[in-house]
Amino acid sequence: MNATSSEVLYRAEGVSKRFPGALVLDGVDFILRRGEVHALLGENGAGKSTLIKCLTGAYRRDGGTLLLDGESIDPRGTQEAQGLGIGTVYQEINLLPNLSVADNLFLGRQPRRFGLVSTAAMRRAARGILAGYGLDIDVAADLGSFSVAIQQLIAIARAVNLSGKVLILDEPTASLDAQEVGTLFAVVRDLRARGLGIVFITHFLDQVFEIADRITVLRNGRLVGSKPTAEMSRVELVTMMLGRALEQETHSRAPQPEISGAAVAEFKGFGKAGKIAPFDLTVRAGEVIGVAGLLGSGRTETAEVLFGVERADSGEARVGAKAVSLTSPRAAVAQGFGFCPEDRKTSGIIADLSLRENIALALQARRGWSRPLSRREQNALADRYIQALDIRTSDREKPVGLLSGGNQQKAILARWLALNPSFLILDEPTRGIDVGAHAEIIRLIEGLCAAGMSLLVISSELEELVVYSTRILVLRDRAHVAELTGSDLTPDQIVHAIAADGSGQAGA
Amino acid sequence: EMTIGFSQIGSESGWRAAETTLTKLQAEERGINLKFADAQQKQENQIKAVRSFIAQGVDAILLAPVVATGWDAVLEEAKDAEIPVVLLDRTVDARDDLYMTAVTSDLVHEGRVAGQWLTDSVAGKDCNVVELQGTTGSSPAIDRKNGFEQAIADHANLKIIRSQTGDFTRAKGKEVMESFIKAENGGRNICALYAHNDDMAVGAIQAIKEAGLKPGQDILVVSIDAVPDIFQAMAAGEANATVELTPNMAGPAFDVLEAFFKDGILPPKWIQTESKLFTQNDDPLKIYEEKKNLGY
Amino acid sequence: MIAAAQAALRRFVPQLIALATILALNALVFPGFFDIEFQNGRLYGSVVDVLNRGAPVALLAIGMTLVIATKGIDLSVGAVMAIAGAVVAATVAGGASLATALLFAAAAGIACGLWNGFLVAVLGMQPIVATLILMVAGRGIAQLITEGAILTFNHQGLIFIGSGAFAGLPMPVLIWLALGAAVTLAVRRSALGMLIEATGINRRASTLCGINSLVLLLAVYAVSGFCAAVAGVIIAADIKGADANNAGLWLELDAILAVVIGGTSLLGGRFSIVASLLGAMIIQSINTGILLSGFPPEFNLIIKAAIIVVILVMQSPAVQTLYDFLRSPSEVPTETPRQLPGEAEAPESLGRPQ
Amino acid sequence: MKARFLPLAATLLIFLIAYAACYLQYPNMLSTRVVGNLLTDNAFLGIAAVGMTFVIISGGIDLSIGSVIAFTGVFLAVVLDSTAIHPLAAFVLVLAITTTFGGVMGAIIHYLEMPAFIVTLAGMFLARGMAYVLSVESVPIHHDFYGLLQGLYYRMPGGGRLTLIGGLMVAVFLAGILLAHRTRFGSYVFALGGGVPTARLMGVPVARTTIAIYALSGFLAGLAGIVFSLYTSAGYSLAAVGVELDAIAAVVIGGTLLTGGAGFVAGTLIGILIMGLIQTYIIFDGTLSSWWTKIVIGLLLFSFILLQKALVWASESDRAVLRRRLLRSKALR
Ligand SMILES: Nc1ncnc2c1ncn2[C@@H]1O[C@H](COP(=O)(O)OP(=O)(O)OP(=O)(O)O)[C@@H](O)[C@H]1O
Ligand SMILES: Nc1ncnc2c1ncn2[C@@H]1O[C@H](COP(=O)(O)OP(=O)(O)OP(=O)(O)O)[C@@H](O)[C@H]1O
Ligand SMILES: [Mg+2]
Ligand SMILES: [Mg+2]
């Protein structure tokens, strides 16, 4: 490496990590300089999160040396790393939902008076810290009562507050929308100016080019290269990550014809008090309905009511011509619905079951317990989707909880595709998925529609949404407020519809 | 009308159920208002019960203590409140001015009676005895073991070769006897069984039969309590002797309380119930018929 | 196919080693331990006793395994045994036919199980407390039926179930073997096993998959109740009487222990009924060994605790890791061992090997 | 009202209502005697339950406490009987033993990654086994110092006694409340209950905390044992069987989740009082047979838990609507 040692802050040399059956990191070198934002990139399963965990002592590495400020360190756990001035936000939000926000921020370093925690002082400090992120929330409330996005911001705030020298962020922006990302970047720039080294992992390449000074790319647990951002083009970067050129990565929108076929499902005045205001929705064969809105606008609730997770208390649903009652996910599945939930950790994966079982599960549940899929059928199913979605795993019997975040997401998608539903609801399906797979999934969605499946896709990425949607529902304040079609399907129009207050929104 | 609180240990055996039944029956006959508290085998619950009786202001308290120790404080409170306490079926380890009297059998004596019967019936022949103990640590188990050992101490021909707990239950009695038989050459080394209660003996008798031996002949069976089922076994020649522990402890207790409240007569400190020995010669079937409806 | 069989066998290696060790120890304290004779039309010996006396715990362990796999626990099984025993005794004593009595007992067990399942699955109570309620009240119900006494009976058919023999083996042994095999086949040949495991690991995600976790939980507790009822009938039949006060007392702990020795995690998920049955036999071997050894009863608990601790320590994930580590020196990293016990990192809900 | 205090409030409310109902039927239930008894009789259970609360909040369980109480009592009795050691020195000694015992269980749970249920079950066998080995017979304690301690009580008007051990239980609860809710250690305990891997990633010293939690439980079980020996002036190896289940029930009734991560030490006190109330009521009633006693205890336990759930549900559904509104407006700024 060509770094002059004076500016090097944190240096890792030859880091290796082996899990049973797989060498996940193979002699990776990594150099972080003072006052730089360093993007760590790579495909799903490349080993980014593992490298971070080795750098912070959350995993014991099998080999390699770590030097902080030129001195050899060997953190034996996160606590020790924190003591050395390294703050980290891990990929799955690692905060405790059962503690208050303030406790989460100050766990282990609560201000004390006479040996007892001074709750008032702690809350005051917590409010002060969160104000810097534009958050004005009740810091005494349980963390779990806040949405994923707010939790993410709190995790970031905690890590920033802890980090004297190094801040590591593993996919911090996956569940944030544009505004929060802006806030985060302002904080990051400020820290950079103060001389911290910041490691930033993401699959959003736009964000990389916006903020990173330097890029390091991993592939299959090996270092591919490390370069200043200024010397790297987008195409070059993608090629480095995937090891091949990607034919079509940019979001170019082919005009989607409006679909006016037969209604697959119809919802009239469907809603649930306190969750989502009653709405009408007609789903036609082969169409993709996009759903847009700010955090907390009721997108997830819409999906949950449609799938029977939350029982609707008003309105009626029709599938084909007959009225149905969607009282449970099971009932919805019986009607040919599928639902890929937003929070993969708590609602998606069955961590201890193998990849094969996770993929076969929904199909098995629909067939009923008495008609088991044979092992051979399960294997075939799993192999098919491991290949189709490019799930990176050592084998199909690996517990799905041991897969990398993006690959877990793909596994859940595979579970629902295996069911071949007529109406599939996807809540943030591309969260944490790498560029290559992202393109694959978009192509997959298009292919599914061509084959007659209807989709409802919730996504915070408006560019992505307009690529495949035939129309877009816009939500605000837990109500459906607008529907965009045809030439209105542009990110700008969506933003406009979201921002419009009450009257005069675009489309109808 | 007299109100009497009765703190019972629990209902861990048929014998105890019979004691409870008889107590209630006696109270009913005499027009006593009985407050019954079941302690689920826990001393702390019994103490709570006695304290609650005091708080309620009952006229007298019957206490069947689960263990001998630990009653001083609560008995002191009863004394302060001038409520007489009568102990049932076991005594306590406390100053004797803290209770009015104890209606009990002598547990050590019971063991001695059983041992005596055995020494008499083997009459000098060598005899290996196996012992089924009660629940480890319980006072009947300790005392009945001691009494039996005292009785055979001077008889070198009698030897306890195995002794294990059968928890006072039939199931454990059977299981433990099975292993005794296996461990002692298919039971051929065993000449007699001494069980701390009849229930274990009944279980053990089945084990002996299933091993192809004849209980009552190949292996002598002596136990304590005199519950109805052992008389059936005796009638069938499968058990040899039992020592009675009468479940009617409440009768004498009520007698002394009535005498005390009517005429102020203070009873002796210990009213010992008889530990009567029953053998196959005592017309077991008749006794069975007498006993079978007493709530055992 | 062969690979799968090998993998399945590997799953039982720790239990088999433990069982073999205990049996060897037993033979040490009692040389005649492995002697088996044929006598009165049945096999007769200490090993047969282990199989026979282990029947109640083995039966309980079958249902308990399923309950624990769903992240639950069933403390009420001992009380349910007492209820079933009381019911069967009361019915035959009342002159009913054996079939009717057995039917009643089974129905009582299943009803108890459904009650537990209702509290857990529908009312959302925590399994320990939900089943604690029946653990306390159930014995009361059983005593209510027997009125605190030992309810004896003389129905030869019923007695045969407890102490008869068929093809040389005691009936209880045949019953737990048959029920174990039946339940194992039922969950493994159908999709039930997978659905139970999924529900135990992540109930919310499983429900979202369309699994009817409510019915599944009800069914699992009902099976546990049924197994407890069978165990209750057996021990009542064995002593020709229903001892509501003592039947199954504290057996729930032994059953849970058997399941854990069998390697099923108390956090739910992967389970193996066969391994739990091995666990039950390990516990009974310890018990029988203690009885045969002739040690004074004061030492029973200490011996049992010590042996169990040793077995569990040998099976603990940390020691397994260490063992694997020692066995495969080729994979040892160049540096000093770093995967310290307790620092082995696994994502939440993955705290289990295998 | 903060969401998290709902179960606590519900429990308190239920207790007050139940007490009022008992009072209406038996006016004596409100006498100072009954109130004093409620504290004294449940002192050992309450102290042990404080330790259990910490263990359960951390996501574990401790089945050994009943046996440890028995062991402590037998140990004290045997030591005081056969040596000239002063009881205070014996107290220190036995507390050191039980604390170490708990700590070792904690270490096994942590380092060998074994489930707490099983480790403490083995601990339960072991502690009772040790008690048997020390003495199978119950051993009385006759020591002037014991007499002195037992004589320390405040006599309330109406004859009720506020005893030393009852006061000690209240003190332990106060200390427990501070420890759980106002110290870093307390927040670590909650953190472990929220998820050990997450807690570890957040820098919680998992090993130290786990060991400390079980050591604390061992210490309090030892203290409960001392209290029990004061209560009965004896040591008995069969004492306190099943106390762990009573403690668990009290903790759960007090609004602590068995899954860990949420709970209150104060709630446990109410749980203890509710259980004591149930028993007192049954004794006052005095007509229940042994079996009906069991059935009624079960039923009352069931209705308390059900009532609590219902109260929490009822207020939660209102609250959810409220919270959502709040959340939305704030998240959107
Ligand atoms: N505890 C574990 N045991 C076994 N394999 C693991 C474990 N943790 C991670 N792996 C494997 O290591 C590889 C790298 O995982 P890692 O989480 O570092 O990927 P990543 O680059 O962060 O991917 P993503 O972008 O999807 O988050 C994956 O193939 C994963 O399956
Ligand atoms: N008050 C709350 N209590 C519990 N969970 C909540 C609460 N508010 C939100 N959530 C959960 O947080 C997640 C995000 O929900 P949110 O209300 O933000 O809806 P959304 O419109 O789907 O937003 P997004 O999908 O962008 O996060 C959902 O899974 C929801 O169930
Ligand atoms: Mg990752
Ligand atoms: Mg959402």
PDB file of N, CA and C in Angstrom, chain A residues 371-410:
ATOM      1  N   ARG A 371     -48.978 -33.344   3.521  1.00  0.00           N
ATOM      2  CA  ARG A 371     -48.410 -33.635   2.191  1.00  0.00           C
ATOM      3  C   ARG A 371     -47.017 -33.046   2.103  1.00  0.00           C
ATOM      4  N   PRO A 372     -46.067 -33.689   2.744  1.00  0.00           N
ATOM      5  CA  PRO A 372     -44.729 -33.108   2.788  1.00  0.00           C
ATOM      6  C   PRO A 372     -44.059 -33.086   1.422  1.00  0.00           C
ATOM      7  N   LEU A 373     -43.294 -32.047   1.191  1.00  0.00           N
ATOM      8  CA  LEU A 373     -42.432 -32.032   0.017  1.00  0.00           C
ATOM      9  C   LEU A 373     -41.316 -33.021   0.279  1.00  0.00           C
ATOM     10  N   SER A 374     -41.029 -33.843  -0.669  1.00  0.00           N
ATOM     11  CA  SER A 374     -39.954 -34.800  -0.437  1.00  0.00           C
ATOM     12  C   SER A 374     -38.635 -34.042  -0.397  1.00  0.00           C
ATOM     13  N   ARG A 375     -37.628 -34.684   0.174  1.00  0.00           N
ATOM     14  CA  ARG A 375     -36.318 -34.060   0.257  1.00  0.00           C
ATOM     15  C   ARG A 375     -35.833 -33.673  -1.130  1.00  0.00           C
ATOM     16  N   ARG A 376     -36.138 -34.552  -2.103  1.00  0.00           N
ATOM     17  CA  ARG A 376     -35.669 -34.295  -3.460  1.00  0.00           C
ATOM     18  C   ARG A 376     -36.329 -33.037  -4.024  1.00  0.00           C
ATOM     19  N   GLU A 377     -37.634 -32.933  -3.793  1.00  0.00           N
ATOM     20  CA  GLU A 377     -38.340 -31.738  -4.285  1.00  0.00           C
ATOM     21  C   GLU A 377     -37.790 -30.469  -3.618  1.00  0.00           C
ATOM     22  N   GLN A 378     -37.556 -30.584  -2.309  1.00  0.00           N
ATOM     23  CA  GLN A 378     -37.017 -29.421  -1.605  1.00  0.00           C
ATOM     24  C   GLN A 378     -35.652 -29.037  -2.147  1.00  0.00           C
ATOM     25  N   ASN A 379     -34.825 -30.054  -2.361  1.00  0.00           N
ATOM     26  CA  ASN A 379     -33.496 -29.768  -2.889  1.00  0.00           C
ATOM     27  C   ASN A 379     -33.578 -29.076  -4.237  1.00  0.00           C
ATOM     28  N   ALA A 380     -34.461 -29.608  -5.085  1.00  0.00           N
ATOM     29  CA  ALA A 380     -34.576 -29.037  -6.428  1.00  0.00           C
ATOM     30  C   ALA A 380     -35.023 -27.583  -6.337  1.00  0.00           C
ATOM     31  N   LEU A 381     -35.993 -27.350  -5.469  1.00  0.00           N
ATOM     32  CA  LEU A 381     -36.519 -25.999  -5.289  1.00  0.00           C
ATOM     33  C   LEU A 381     -35.405 -25.062  -4.841  1.00  0.00           C
ATOM     34  N   ALA A 382     -34.689 -25.504  -3.813  1.00  0.00           N
ATOM     35  CA  ALA A 382     -33.637 -24.661  -3.258  1.00  0.00           C
ATOM     36  C   ALA A 382     -32.573 -24.381  -4.307  1.00  0.00           C
ATOM     37  N   ASP A 383     -32.147 -25.436  -4.986  1.00  0.00           N
ATOM     38  CA  ASP A 383     -31.094 -25.243  -5.987  1.00  0.00           C
ATOM     39  C   ASP A 383     -31.526 -24.267  -7.065  1.00  0.00           C
ATOM     40  N   ARG A 384     -32.811 -24.401  -7.447  1.00  0.00           N
ATOM     41  CA  ARG A 384     -33.293 -23.545  -8.511  1.00  0.00           C
ATOM     42  C   ARG A 384     -33.170 -22.071  -8.105  1.00  0.00           C
ATOM     43  N   TYR A 385     -33.602 -21.759  -6.884  1.00  0.00           N
ATOM     44  CA  TYR A 385     -33.596 -20.356  -6.492  1.00  0.00           C
ATOM     45  C   TYR A 385     -32.228 -19.873  -6.044  1.00  0.00           C
ATOM     46  N   ILE A 386     -31.407 -20.767  -5.548  1.00  0.00           N
ATOM     47  CA  ILE A 386     -30.041 -20.350  -5.228  1.00  0.00           C
ATOM     48  C   ILE A 386     -29.379 -19.878  -6.516  1.00  0.00           C
ATOM     49  N   GLN A 387     -29.683 -20.597  -7.569  1.00  0.00           N
ATOM     50  CA  GLN A 387     -29.106 -20.213  -8.853  1.00  0.00           C
ATOM     51  C   GLN A 387     -29.793 -18.970  -9.423  1.00  0.00           C
ATOM     52  N   ALA A 388     -31.109 -18.981  -9.419  1.00  0.00           N
ATOM     53  CA  ALA A 388     -31.842 -17.884 -10.052  1.00  0.00           C
ATOM     54  C   ALA A 388     -31.551 -16.558  -9.373  1.00  0.00           C
ATOM     55  N   LEU A 389     -31.451 -16.548  -8.062  1.00  0.00           N
ATOM     56  CA  LEU A 389     -31.245 -15.298  -7.342  1.00  0.00           C
ATOM     57  C   LEU A 389     -29.784 -15.109  -6.955  1.00  0.00           C
ATOM     58  N   ASP A 390     -28.957 -16.067  -7.361  1.00  0.00           N
ATOM     59  CA  ASP A 390     -27.532 -15.972  -7.072  1.00  0.00           C
ATOM     60  C   ASP A 390     -27.295 -15.829  -5.569  1.00  0.00           C
ATOM     61  N   ILE A 391     -27.869 -16.716  -4.796  1.00  0.00           N
ATOM     62  CA  ILE A 391     -27.673 -16.678  -3.341  1.00  0.00           C
ATOM     63  C   ILE A 391     -26.306 -17.264  -3.022  1.00  0.00           C
ATOM     64  N   ARG A 392     -25.490 -16.484  -2.335  1.00  0.00           N
ATOM     65  CA  ARG A 392     -24.136 -16.958  -2.039  1.00  0.00           C
ATOM     66  C   ARG A 392     -24.138 -17.747  -0.742  1.00  0.00           C
ATOM     67  N   THR A 393     -23.879 -19.023  -0.875  1.00  0.00           N
ATOM     68  CA  THR A 393     -23.843 -19.867   0.315  1.00  0.00           C
ATOM     69  C   THR A 393     -22.943 -21.046   0.037  1.00  0.00           C
ATOM     70  N   SER A 394     -22.368 -21.616   1.099  1.00  0.00           N
ATOM     71  CA  SER A 394     -21.495 -22.762   0.868  1.00  0.00           C
ATOM     72  C   SER A 394     -22.318 -23.974   0.447  1.00  0.00           C
ATOM     73  N   ASP A 395     -23.480 -24.137   1.035  1.00  0.00           N
ATOM     74  CA  ASP A 395     -24.389 -25.175   0.536  1.00  0.00           C
ATOM     75  C   ASP A 395     -25.801 -24.878   1.014  1.00  0.00           C
ATOM     76  N   ARG A 396     -26.756 -25.653   0.526  1.00  0.00           N
ATOM     77  CA  ARG A 396     -28.144 -25.317   0.826  1.00  0.00           C
ATOM     78  C   ARG A 396     -28.544 -25.714   2.220  1.00  0.00           C
ATOM     79  N   GLU A 397     -27.697 -26.463   2.924  1.00  0.00           N
ATOM     80  CA  GLU A 397     -28.037 -26.859   4.283  1.00  0.00           C
ATOM     81  C   GLU A 397     -27.529 -25.866   5.327  1.00  0.00           C
ATOM     82  N   LYS A 398     -26.920 -24.789   4.882  1.00  0.00           N
ATOM     83  CA  LYS A 398     -26.409 -23.807   5.833  1.00  0.00           C
ATOM     84  C   LYS A 398     -27.584 -23.116   6.528  1.00  0.00           C
ATOM     85  N   PRO A 399     -27.534 -22.986   7.873  1.00  0.00           N
ATOM     86  CA  PRO A 399     -28.607 -22.240   8.537  1.00  0.00           C
ATOM     87  C   PRO A 399     -28.678 -20.833   7.965  1.00  0.00           C
ATOM     88  N   VAL A 400     -29.868 -20.387   7.682  1.00  0.00           N
ATOM     89  CA  VAL A 400     -29.992 -19.148   6.921  1.00  0.00           C
ATOM     90  C   VAL A 400     -29.508 -17.963   7.746  1.00  0.00           C
ATOM     91  N   GLY A 401     -29.539 -18.095   9.064  1.00  0.00           N
ATOM     92  CA  GLY A 401     -29.056 -17.010   9.911  1.00  0.00           C
ATOM     93  C   GLY A 401     -27.573 -16.748   9.738  1.00  0.00           C
ATOM     94  N   LEU A 402     -26.858 -17.701   9.156  1.00  0.00           N
ATOM     95  CA  LEU A 402     -25.424 -17.516   8.976  1.00  0.00           C
ATOM     96  C   LEU A 402     -25.098 -16.884   7.634  1.00  0.00           C
ATOM     97  N   LEU A 403     -26.103 -16.686   6.796  1.00  0.00           N
ATOM     98  CA  LEU A 403     -25.848 -16.034   5.514  1.00  0.00           C
ATOM     99  C   LEU A 403     -25.663 -14.538   5.721  1.00  0.00           C
ATOM    100  N   SER A 404     -25.082 -13.884   4.768  1.00  0.00           N
ATOM    101  CA  SER A 404     -24.939 -12.435   4.859  1.00  0.00           C
ATOM    102  C   SER A 404     -26.319 -11.804   4.678  1.00  0.00           C
ATOM    103  N   GLY A 405     -26.427 -10.555   5.143  1.00  0.00           N
ATOM    104  CA  GLY A 405     -27.726  -9.888   5.146  1.00  0.00           C
ATOM    105  C   GLY A 405     -28.430  -9.918   3.804  1.00  0.00           C
ATOM    106  N   GLY A 406     -27.733  -9.562   2.754  1.00  0.00           N
ATOM    107  CA  GLY A 406     -28.353  -9.506   1.437  1.00  0.00           C
ATOM    108  C   GLY A 406     -28.827 -10.876   0.989  1.00  0.00           C
ATOM    109  N   ASN A 407     -28.061 -11.887   1.316  1.00  0.00           N
ATOM    110  CA  ASN A 407     -28.436 -13.228   0.893  1.00  0.00           C
ATOM    111  C   ASN A 407     -29.646 -13.745   1.671  1.00  0.00           C
ATOM    112  N   GLN A 408     -29.775 -13.295   2.900  1.00  0.00           N
ATOM    113  CA  GLN A 408     -30.981 -13.649   3.650  1.00  0.00           C
ATOM    114  C   GLN A 408     -32.202 -13.052   2.948  1.00  0.00           C
ATOM    115  N   GLN A 409     -32.056 -11.811   2.521  1.00  0.00           N
ATOM    116  CA  GLN A 409     -33.156 -11.141   1.840  1.00  0.00           C
ATOM    117  C   GLN A 409     -33.572 -11.940   0.601  1.00  0.00           C
ATOM    118  N   LYS A 410     -32.577 -12.417  -0.105  1.00  0.00           N
ATOM    119  CA  LYS A 410     -32.887 -13.185  -1.314  1.00  0.00           C
ATOM    120  C   LYS A 410     -33.578 -14.493  -0.960  1.00  0.00           C
TER     121      LYS A 410
END
